């Protein structure tokens, strides 16, 4: 496949062009610390100082895009919108399909850089970050033309000779704000979806993972997407806030509930639509008839992959009393096998990505212990440089503990003993969050019935997390986990407005309901009573009379 040689993509910063795509050195006069505990210096928009989660060493500095830089990026995206929306969906997909080739060619180098940025194992960078994006592109390549096509819908007999359609048109310039835990996937999938639907995009990746922000900019440069169609503005919360306030037409936000509230509040001033993909406290229900060995392995992977820094992580394990002790013993055995280390150590679990996150884990574990939880495994930082926390299992966990009520976002598996399935479902649902859940039983029909009772956006039966990886399934939460859906058909439609169209093809010759009303009332009564009593023959007779009176 031939890729265009000329880069036409822009990475926007608030300062001079010379700073584009540059990891800077120095210039940190008068530096201060941003919300993520990272050092911010004295550029107009400030500086992000990136440190390794594995060793703590300084990896580089990244300029923060100023408010003016954001406004310019949005203006470029606005200018590019007119021609991008006129490009057919098939032609957009031909351009975006080049991402697959770039990811295939540079995938292992990108995996190393994403692992450097986040601390996650290389396997995770390939599997959960890089590989998922081409899968989504393939799915949309096959289905997008149909999803976005105009569709004919039913027209009632009241409107003879008319046909009705629904079509979709792009919202315009979409602001996408993403988090640090899956900085590639959670930026690229919404960006690509918005682009396929005909929008142009300004992406604000997380300040915690600016190296991945660079990779994304690089990919769009490499595929030669027309100028302005994708803009990347690196920066922290001030850059994100500037993006919400700029002239964008929709905000797609993935992050914490606290920031989601701010985003929604700011968007309400215009108002523009927002989609919020927020946190989770996902429940795993272990029924007494579950395959406990498989469930224990699944809990350990589902709770510790990406060091538990996942919105879809197992954060509460609700186990039926008769199998509680046996399950906990299996869990302890499985957790003990987890190898912890940096990306170069062939470990299963890496460090936590940034300092603030490990502090939350420490606070939750301490609070749980003070309220009676028992540490079955781990429960402390590991004595080595970087942000390493031991894989941890807590038992005797109760709802009044922070580890139960709040999102921990770390490598902790809190276990709760429940009387029966009804209590498990009640506890799973009586929570502020409702993102993902899982049910474990050898009786699949029973598992499906329990899944239907769970108040959340996705459920797996006898599995964990996997539903997120299926591009055909809608993803999103309820309650404090946010609203809106992406992935699947919804993943394109969420970046469009619907338009209803009705056409009169001139077949009916006359209009039964137009003026003059004259002597139409008795015929109108026939239609009214016929339709409302379900007597279609009577309604049709009324319609014929109305039509004659209208001729
Ligand atoms: P965060 O809310 O701190 O930051 C998210 C993004 O918002 C970052 O890019 C940040 O710079 C930006 N931001 C900060 N203040 C802003 C403001 N005032 N206006 C606009 N943007 C602003 O979240 P995080 O710590 O990066 O991510 C972790 C959270 O994300 C967890 O709660 C996790 O559950 C959630 N998450 C949800 C999903 C999902 O799909 N539901 C996926 C991954 C992570």
Coordinates of C-alpha atoms and ligand atoms in Angstrom, one line a residue, residues 36 177-182 186 204-208 235-244 251-260 262-263 266 276-280 309-312 354 356-357 407 409 433 435 475-477 481-482 486, ligand 1:
X36 CA -1.9 14.8 38.0
X177 CA -11.2 14.3 25.4
X178 CA -9.5 11.1 26.5
X179 CA -8.0 9.5 29.6
X180 CA -4.6 7.9 30.3
X181 CA -5.4 4.3 31.1
X182 CA -5.9 3.2 27.5
X186 CA -9.8 5.3 24.0
X204 CA -7.2 16.3 23.6
X205 CA -5.3 13.3 24.9
X206 CA -4.4 13.0 28.6
X207 CA -1.5 15.0 30.0
X208 CA -0.5 11.8 31.8
X235 CA -2.3 19.6 27.4
X236 CA -4.0 19.2 30.8
X237 CA -7.4 20.1 32.2
X238 CA -7.1 23.8 31.1
X239 CA -6.6 22.7 27.5
X240 CA -9.6 20.3 27.9
X241 CA -11.7 23.1 29.4
X242 CA -10.7 25.4 26.5
X243 CA -11.8 22.8 24.0
X244 CA -15.2 22.5 25.6
X251 CA -17.9 16.8 23.2
X252 CA -17.1 13.1 23.5
X253 CA -15.6 12.7 27.0
X254 CA -14.0 9.7 28.6
X255 CA -12.7 10.2 32.2
X256 CA -13.7 10.6 35.8
X257 CA -17.2 11.5 37.1
X258 CA -15.8 14.7 38.6
X259 CA -14.4 16.0 35.3
X260 CA -17.5 14.7 33.4
X262 CA -17.5 20.0 34.7
X263 CA -17.6 19.1 31.0
X266 CA -19.6 23.9 30.5
X276 CA -19.9 10.9 28.9
X277 CA -18.0 7.6 29.3
X278 CA -17.1 7.6 33.0
X279 CA -16.0 5.4 35.8
X280 CA -17.1 2.0 37.0
X309 CA -6.6 0.8 35.9
X310 CA -9.6 0.1 33.8
X311 CA -13.2 1.4 33.8
X312 CA -14.2 -2.2 33.1
X354 CA 1.0 8.0 37.8
X356 CA -2.0 10.2 42.3
X357 CA -3.5 6.8 41.3
X407 CA -13.8 3.5 42.1
X409 CA -8.7 1.9 39.7
X433 CA -21.9 3.1 39.1
X435 CA -20.8 0.2 33.6
X475 CA -20.5 0.3 24.9
X476 CA -21.4 2.8 27.6
X477 CA -22.8 3.1 31.1
X481 CA -20.9 5.6 34.7
X482 CA -22.2 8.1 32.1
X486 CA -20.3 4.0 21.1
Ligands
LIG1 P1 -9.8 12.7 34.3 O1 -11.3 13.0 34.4 O2 -8.9 13.2 35.3 O3 -9.3 13.2 32.9 C1 -9.8 12.8 31.7 C2 -9.5 13.9 30.6 O4 -10.2 15.1 31.0 C3 -8.0 14.2 30.6 O5 -7.6 14.4 29.2 C4 -7.9 15.6 31.3 O6 -6.9 16.4 30.9 C5 -9.3 16.2 30.9 N1 -9.8 17.3 31.8 C6 -9.4 17.5 33.1 N2 -10.1 18.6 33.5 C7 -10.9 19.0 32.5 C8 -11.9 20.0 32.3 N3 -12.2 20.9 33.3 N4 -12.5 20.2 31.2 C9 -12.2 19.3 30.1 N5 -11.3 18.3 30.2 C10 -10.7 18.1 31.4 O7 -9.8 11.1 34.2 P2 -8.5 10.2 34.1 O8 -7.9 10.2 35.4 O9 -7.7 10.6 32.9 O10 -9.1 8.8 33.7 C11 -9.6 7.9 34.7 C12 -11.1 7.9 34.7 O11 -11.6 7.6 33.5 C13 -11.6 6.8 35.6 O12 -12.7 7.2 36.4 C14 -12.1 5.7 34.6 O13 -13.1 4.9 35.1 C15 -12.6 6.6 33.5 N6 -12.6 5.8 32.3 C16 -13.8 5.5 31.7 C17 -13.9 4.8 30.6 C18 -15.2 4.5 29.9 O14 -15.2 4.1 28.8 N7 -16.3 4.6 30.6 C19 -12.7 4.3 30.0 C20 -11.5 4.6 30.6 C21 -11.5 5.4 31.8

